[in-house]
Coordinates of C-alpha atoms and ligand atoms in Angstrom, one line a residue:
X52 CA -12.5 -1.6 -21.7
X53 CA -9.9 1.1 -22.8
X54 CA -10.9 0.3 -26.7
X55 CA -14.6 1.2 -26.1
X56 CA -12.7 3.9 -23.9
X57 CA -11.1 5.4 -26.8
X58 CA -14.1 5.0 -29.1
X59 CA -16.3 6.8 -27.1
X60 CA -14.0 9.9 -26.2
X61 CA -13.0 10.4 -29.5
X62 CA -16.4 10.5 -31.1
X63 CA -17.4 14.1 -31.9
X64 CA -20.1 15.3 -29.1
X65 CA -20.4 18.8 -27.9
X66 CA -23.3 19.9 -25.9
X67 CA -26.3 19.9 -27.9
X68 CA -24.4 18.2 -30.9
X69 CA -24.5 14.6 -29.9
X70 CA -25.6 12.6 -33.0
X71 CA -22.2 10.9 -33.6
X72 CA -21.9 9.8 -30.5
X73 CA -25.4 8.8 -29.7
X74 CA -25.0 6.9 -33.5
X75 CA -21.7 5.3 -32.3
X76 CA -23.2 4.5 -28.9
X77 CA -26.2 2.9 -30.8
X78 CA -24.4 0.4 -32.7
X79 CA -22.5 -0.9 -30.0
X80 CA -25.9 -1.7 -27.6
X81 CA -28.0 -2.5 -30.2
X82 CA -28.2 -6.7 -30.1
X83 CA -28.0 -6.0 -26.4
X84 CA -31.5 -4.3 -25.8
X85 CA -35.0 -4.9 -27.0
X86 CA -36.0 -1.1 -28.1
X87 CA -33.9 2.3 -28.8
X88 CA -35.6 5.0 -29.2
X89 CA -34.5 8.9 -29.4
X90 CA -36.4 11.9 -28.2
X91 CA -36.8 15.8 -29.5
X92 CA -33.8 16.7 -27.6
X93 CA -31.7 13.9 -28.7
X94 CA -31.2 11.2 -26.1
X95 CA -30.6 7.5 -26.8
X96 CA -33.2 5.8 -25.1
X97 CA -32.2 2.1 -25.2
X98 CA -34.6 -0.4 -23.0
X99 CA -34.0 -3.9 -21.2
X100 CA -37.5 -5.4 -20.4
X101 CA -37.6 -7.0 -17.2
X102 CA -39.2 -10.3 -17.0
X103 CA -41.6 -9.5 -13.8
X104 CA -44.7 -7.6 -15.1
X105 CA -45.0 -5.8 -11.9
X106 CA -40.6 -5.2 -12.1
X107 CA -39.5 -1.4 -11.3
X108 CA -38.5 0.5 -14.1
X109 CA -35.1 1.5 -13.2
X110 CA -33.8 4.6 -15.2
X111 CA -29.3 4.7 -15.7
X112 CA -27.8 7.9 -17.3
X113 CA -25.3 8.7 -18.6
X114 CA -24.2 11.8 -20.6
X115 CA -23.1 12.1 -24.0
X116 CA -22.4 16.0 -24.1
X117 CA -19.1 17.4 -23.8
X118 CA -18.0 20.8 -22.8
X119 CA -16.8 23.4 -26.1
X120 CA -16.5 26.7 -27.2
X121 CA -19.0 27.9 -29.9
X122 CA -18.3 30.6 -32.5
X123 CA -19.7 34.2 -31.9
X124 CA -17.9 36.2 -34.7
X125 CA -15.1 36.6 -36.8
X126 CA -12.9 39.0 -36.8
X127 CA -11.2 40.7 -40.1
X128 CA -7.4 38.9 -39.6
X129 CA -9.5 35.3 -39.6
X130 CA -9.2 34.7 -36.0
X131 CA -13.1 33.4 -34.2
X132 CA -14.3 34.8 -31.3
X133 CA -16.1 32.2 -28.9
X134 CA -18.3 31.7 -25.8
X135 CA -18.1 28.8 -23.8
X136 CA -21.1 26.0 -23.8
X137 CA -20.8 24.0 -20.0
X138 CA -17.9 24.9 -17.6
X139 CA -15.1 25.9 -19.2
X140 CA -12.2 26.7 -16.8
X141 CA -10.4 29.7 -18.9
X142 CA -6.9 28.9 -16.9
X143 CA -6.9 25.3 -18.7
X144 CA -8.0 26.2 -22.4
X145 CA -5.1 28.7 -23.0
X146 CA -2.8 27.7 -25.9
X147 CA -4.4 23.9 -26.5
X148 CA -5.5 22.0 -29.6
X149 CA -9.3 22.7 -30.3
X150 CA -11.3 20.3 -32.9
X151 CA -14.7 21.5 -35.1
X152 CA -16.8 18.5 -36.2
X153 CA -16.0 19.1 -39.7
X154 CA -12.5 18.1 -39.1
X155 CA -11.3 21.6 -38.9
X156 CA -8.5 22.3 -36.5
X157 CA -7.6 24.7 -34.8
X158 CA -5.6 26.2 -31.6
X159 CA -7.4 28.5 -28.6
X160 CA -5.2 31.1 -27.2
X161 CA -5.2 33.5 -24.8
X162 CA -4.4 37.6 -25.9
X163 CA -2.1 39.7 -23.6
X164 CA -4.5 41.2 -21.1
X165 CA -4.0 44.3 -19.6
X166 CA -2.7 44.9 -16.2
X167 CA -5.5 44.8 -13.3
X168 CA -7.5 43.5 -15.8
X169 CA -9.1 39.8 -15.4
X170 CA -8.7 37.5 -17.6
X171 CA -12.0 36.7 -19.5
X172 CA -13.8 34.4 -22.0
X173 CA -13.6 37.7 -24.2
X174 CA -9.9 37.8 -24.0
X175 CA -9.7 34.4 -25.7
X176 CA -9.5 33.5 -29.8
X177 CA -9.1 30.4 -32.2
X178 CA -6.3 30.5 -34.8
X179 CA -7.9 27.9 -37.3
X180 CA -5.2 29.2 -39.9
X181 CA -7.1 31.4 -41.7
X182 CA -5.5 34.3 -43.0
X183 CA -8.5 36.4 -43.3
X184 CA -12.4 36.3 -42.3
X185 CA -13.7 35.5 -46.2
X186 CA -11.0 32.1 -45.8
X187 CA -12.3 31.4 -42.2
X188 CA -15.8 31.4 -43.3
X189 CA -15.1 29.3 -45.6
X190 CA -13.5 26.6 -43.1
X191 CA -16.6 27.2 -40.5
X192 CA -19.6 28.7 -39.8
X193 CA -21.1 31.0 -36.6
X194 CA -22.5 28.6 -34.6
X195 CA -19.7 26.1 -34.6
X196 CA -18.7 24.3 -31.6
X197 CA -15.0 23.4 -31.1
X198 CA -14.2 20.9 -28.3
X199 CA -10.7 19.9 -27.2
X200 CA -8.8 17.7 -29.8
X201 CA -8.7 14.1 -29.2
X202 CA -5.6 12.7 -27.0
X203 CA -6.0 9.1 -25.5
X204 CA -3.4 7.9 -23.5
X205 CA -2.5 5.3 -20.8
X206 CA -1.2 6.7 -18.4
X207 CA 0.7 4.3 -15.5
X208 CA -0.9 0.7 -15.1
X209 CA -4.4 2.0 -14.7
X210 CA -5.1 5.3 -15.1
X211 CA -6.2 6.7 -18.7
X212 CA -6.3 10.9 -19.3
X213 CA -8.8 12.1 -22.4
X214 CA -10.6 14.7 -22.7
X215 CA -14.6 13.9 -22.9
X216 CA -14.0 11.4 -20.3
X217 CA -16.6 13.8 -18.7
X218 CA -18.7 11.9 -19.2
X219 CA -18.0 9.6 -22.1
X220 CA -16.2 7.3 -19.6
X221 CA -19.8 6.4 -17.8
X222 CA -21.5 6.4 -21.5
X223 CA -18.4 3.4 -21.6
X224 CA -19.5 1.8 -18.6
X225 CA -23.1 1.8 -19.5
X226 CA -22.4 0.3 -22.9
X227 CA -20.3 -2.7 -20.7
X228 CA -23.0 -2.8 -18.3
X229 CA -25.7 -3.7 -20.8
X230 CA -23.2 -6.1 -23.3
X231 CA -23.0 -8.3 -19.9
X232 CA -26.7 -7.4 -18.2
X233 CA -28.7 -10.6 -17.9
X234 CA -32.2 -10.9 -18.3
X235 CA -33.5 -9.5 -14.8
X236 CA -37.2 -8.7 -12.9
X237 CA -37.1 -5.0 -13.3
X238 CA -36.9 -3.0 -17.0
X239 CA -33.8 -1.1 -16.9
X240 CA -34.0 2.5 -18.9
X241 CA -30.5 3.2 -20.0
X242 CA -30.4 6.7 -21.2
X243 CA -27.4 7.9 -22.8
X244 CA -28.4 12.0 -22.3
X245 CA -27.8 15.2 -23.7
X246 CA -26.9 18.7 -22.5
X247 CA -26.1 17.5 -19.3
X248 CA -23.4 20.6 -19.4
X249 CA -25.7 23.4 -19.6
X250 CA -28.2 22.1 -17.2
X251 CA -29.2 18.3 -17.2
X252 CA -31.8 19.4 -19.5
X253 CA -31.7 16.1 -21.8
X254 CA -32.4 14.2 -18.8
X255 CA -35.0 16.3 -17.4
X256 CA -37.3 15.7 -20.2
X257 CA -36.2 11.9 -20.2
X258 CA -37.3 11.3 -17.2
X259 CA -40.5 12.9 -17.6
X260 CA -41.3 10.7 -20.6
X261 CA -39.7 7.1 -18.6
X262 CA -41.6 8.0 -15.3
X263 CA -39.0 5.8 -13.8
X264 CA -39.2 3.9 -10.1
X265 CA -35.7 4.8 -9.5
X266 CA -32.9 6.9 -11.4
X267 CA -29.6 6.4 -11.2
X268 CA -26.9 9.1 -12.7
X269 CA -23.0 8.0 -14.1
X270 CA -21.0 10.4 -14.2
X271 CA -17.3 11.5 -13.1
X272 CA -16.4 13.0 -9.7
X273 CA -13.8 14.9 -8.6
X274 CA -10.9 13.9 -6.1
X275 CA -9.0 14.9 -3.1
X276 CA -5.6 13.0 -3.8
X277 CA -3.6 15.3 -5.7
X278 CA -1.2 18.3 -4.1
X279 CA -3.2 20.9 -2.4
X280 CA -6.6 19.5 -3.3
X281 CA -8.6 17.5 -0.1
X282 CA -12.4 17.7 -1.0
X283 CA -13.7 15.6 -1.8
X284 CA -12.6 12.8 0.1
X285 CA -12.0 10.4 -3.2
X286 CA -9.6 8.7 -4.4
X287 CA -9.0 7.1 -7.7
X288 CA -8.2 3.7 -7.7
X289 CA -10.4 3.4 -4.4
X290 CA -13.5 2.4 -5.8
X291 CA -16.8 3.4 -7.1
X292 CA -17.9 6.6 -5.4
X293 CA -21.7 6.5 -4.4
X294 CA -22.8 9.8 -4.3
X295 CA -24.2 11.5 -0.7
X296 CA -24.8 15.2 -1.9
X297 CA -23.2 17.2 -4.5
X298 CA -24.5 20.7 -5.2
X299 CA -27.1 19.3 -7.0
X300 CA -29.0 17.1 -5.4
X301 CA -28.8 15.2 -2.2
X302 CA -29.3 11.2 -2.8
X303 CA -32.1 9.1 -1.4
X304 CA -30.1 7.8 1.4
X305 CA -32.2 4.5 1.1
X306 CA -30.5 4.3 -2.4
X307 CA -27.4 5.1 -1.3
X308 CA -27.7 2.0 1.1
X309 CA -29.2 -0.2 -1.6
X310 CA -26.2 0.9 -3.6
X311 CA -23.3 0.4 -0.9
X312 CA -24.7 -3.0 -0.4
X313 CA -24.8 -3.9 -4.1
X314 CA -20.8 -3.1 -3.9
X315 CA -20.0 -5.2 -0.8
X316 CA -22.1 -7.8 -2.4
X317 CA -20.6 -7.7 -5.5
X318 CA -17.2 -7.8 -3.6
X319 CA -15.6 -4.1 -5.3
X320 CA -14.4 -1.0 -2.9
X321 CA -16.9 1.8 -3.2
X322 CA -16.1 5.3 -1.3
X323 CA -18.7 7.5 -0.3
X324 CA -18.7 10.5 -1.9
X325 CA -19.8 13.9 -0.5
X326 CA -18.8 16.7 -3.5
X327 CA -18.9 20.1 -2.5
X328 CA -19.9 21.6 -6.0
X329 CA -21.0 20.1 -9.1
X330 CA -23.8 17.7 -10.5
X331 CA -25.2 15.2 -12.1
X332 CA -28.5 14.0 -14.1
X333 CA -30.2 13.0 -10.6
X334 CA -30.7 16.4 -9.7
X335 CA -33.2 16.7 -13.2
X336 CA -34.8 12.9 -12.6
X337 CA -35.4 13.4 -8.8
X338 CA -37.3 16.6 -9.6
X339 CA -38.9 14.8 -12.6
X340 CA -42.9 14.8 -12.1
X341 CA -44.2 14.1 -8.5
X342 CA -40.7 13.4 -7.6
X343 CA -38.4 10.1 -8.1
X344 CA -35.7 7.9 -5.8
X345 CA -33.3 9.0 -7.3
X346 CA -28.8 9.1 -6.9
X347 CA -25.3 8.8 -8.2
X348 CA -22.6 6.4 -9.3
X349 CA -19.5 8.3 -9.8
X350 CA -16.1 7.1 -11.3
X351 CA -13.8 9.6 -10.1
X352 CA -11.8 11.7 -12.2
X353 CA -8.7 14.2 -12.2
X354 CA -8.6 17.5 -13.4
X355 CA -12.3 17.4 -14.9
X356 CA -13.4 19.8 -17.7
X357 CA -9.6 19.9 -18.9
X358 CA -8.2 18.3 -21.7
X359 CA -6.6 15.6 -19.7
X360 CA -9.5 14.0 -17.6
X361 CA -8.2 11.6 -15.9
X362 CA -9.9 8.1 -14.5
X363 CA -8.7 4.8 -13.2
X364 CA -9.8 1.6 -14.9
X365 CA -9.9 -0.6 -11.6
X366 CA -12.9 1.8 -10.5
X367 CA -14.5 1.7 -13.6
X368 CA -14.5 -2.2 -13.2
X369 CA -15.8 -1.8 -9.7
X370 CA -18.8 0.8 -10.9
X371 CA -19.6 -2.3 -13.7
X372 CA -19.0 -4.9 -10.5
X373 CA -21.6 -2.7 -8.3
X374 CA -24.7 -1.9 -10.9
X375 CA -24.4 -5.5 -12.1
X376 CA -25.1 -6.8 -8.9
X377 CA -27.7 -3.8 -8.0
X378 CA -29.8 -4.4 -11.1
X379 CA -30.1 -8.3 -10.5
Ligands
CO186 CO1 -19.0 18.0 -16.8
ZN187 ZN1 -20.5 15.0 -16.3

């Protein structure tokens, strides 16, 4: 698992750039599905026929975007102004290693800001080395988007930090899930998404075109374990967290059930999961036509939409114990 780990989160995928991934993801699920397909807005649309005619069609996903700053202008000295694409916490991106898909690298700092005044997006710059703006266009163009440089590392006995593991660790358990899904009643949809940071809009339009019986979201939590933080009540290394409510969407609490009882069937710890901000893909596929059941598996995650994301392995074996079980 932590080799397809380190694949995925090191494959270049900003938010509305993800054809690397989606091409690395492809290969790897390929002998394990009967079609893949890929729609106008770029998702990987990989499907498992069921063997029951009359089987649901059960809709996974799991985002392949990943949070980055994109290139507004350039100023005279060579330095690039950017804007964020998806959340990007300004307090965690000061002074770290940034990486462009052309291999350019570069490092995003924070200028002095005045006092009284707040520090901004504005107030931020990449240093790709340039000594001038003729040499940095030359190295890049407007419209770029750097993300933060790959760094995977173990970290303790289970736990592995990345960045991108929001939400390339899910795309990682998907991948697992369908290497070891037998053949089953219902079709299952796995749809590895796009733009999920700036709005679930990938799956929105997936889900329109699946019209799935039920849609199930992957994606990374937050935690309560770690000094001064208590919501939400998750822990890593508790368990796959089955999503209540986020900010969102609420889940079908019949799901939820079904989903619970997939766990204690399958014998893994699940933790329910009640987020006070935040999202995921359901909130897009339960709004998706004249409405679909629709919820959450979440691996829980430190210090998401930083540069060190980090998740627990044991719970991503316990989210691949729990859909295994639910899909059969
Ligand atoms: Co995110
Ligand atoms: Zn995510």
């Amino acid at each position: 698992m932590f080799e397809l780990i380190r694949t995925l989160v090191n494959a270049y995928g900003a938010t509305g750039r993800e054809k690397t991934v989606s091409e690395v993801i492809e290969n790897l699920v390929k002998p394990y599905v009967d079609t893949i397909s890929r729609d106008a807005l770029g998702n990987l649309i990989c499907v498992k026929k069921g063997t029951d005619e009359n089987g649901k069609k059960i809709m996974l996903s799991a985002h392949m975007d990943h949070i980055g700053f994109i290139v507004v202008a350039v100023e005279k000295e060579g330095y690039l102004r950017v804007m964020p694409v998806g959340g990007i916490g300004l307090a965690v991106s000061k002074t770290r290693h940034v990486s462009f898909e052309n291999g350019v690298q570069g490092v995003i700092v924070q200028q002095p800001v005045r006092e009284g005044e707040t520090p901004a997006m504005k107030h931020m710059f990449i240093d790709i080395g340039a000594e001038n703006d003729e040499e940095a266009l030359s190295m890049i163009q407007l419209g770029d988007v750097a993300v933060y440089s790959n760094d995977c590392f173990r970290l303790g006995k289970n736990r592995v930090s990345a960045p991108a593991m929001d939400d390339r660790i899910a795309c990682a358990l998907l991948v697992s899930v369908l290497q070891d899904l037998p053949q089953v009643k219902n079709t299952v949809v796995a749809v590895f998404s796009t733009q999920e940071e700036v709005g679930c809009r990938g799956a929105k339009v997936a889900a329109f075109g699946i019209e799935p019986d039920v849609g199930i979201a992957l994606d990374v939590t937050a935690n309560g374990d770690t000094p001064e933080t208590k919501l939400p009540a998750v822990k890593l290394g508790a368990g796959a967290a089955v999503k209540i409510m986020d900010r969102g969407s609420i889940s079908n609490p019949e799901l939820v059930q079904e989903l619970l009882d997939a766990g204690k069937r399958a014998g893994v710890p699940t933790q329910r999961e009640v987020l006070p901000f935040g999202g995921t893909d359901a909130s897009a596929i339960q709004l998706s036509r004249g409405g679909v059941k629709a919820g959450t598996v979440s691996i829980p995650c430190r210090y998401v939409h930083s540069a060190c994301e980090v998740i627990d392995l044991r719970d991503v074996e316990a989210c691949k114990g729990l859909l295994l079980e639910y899909l059969k």
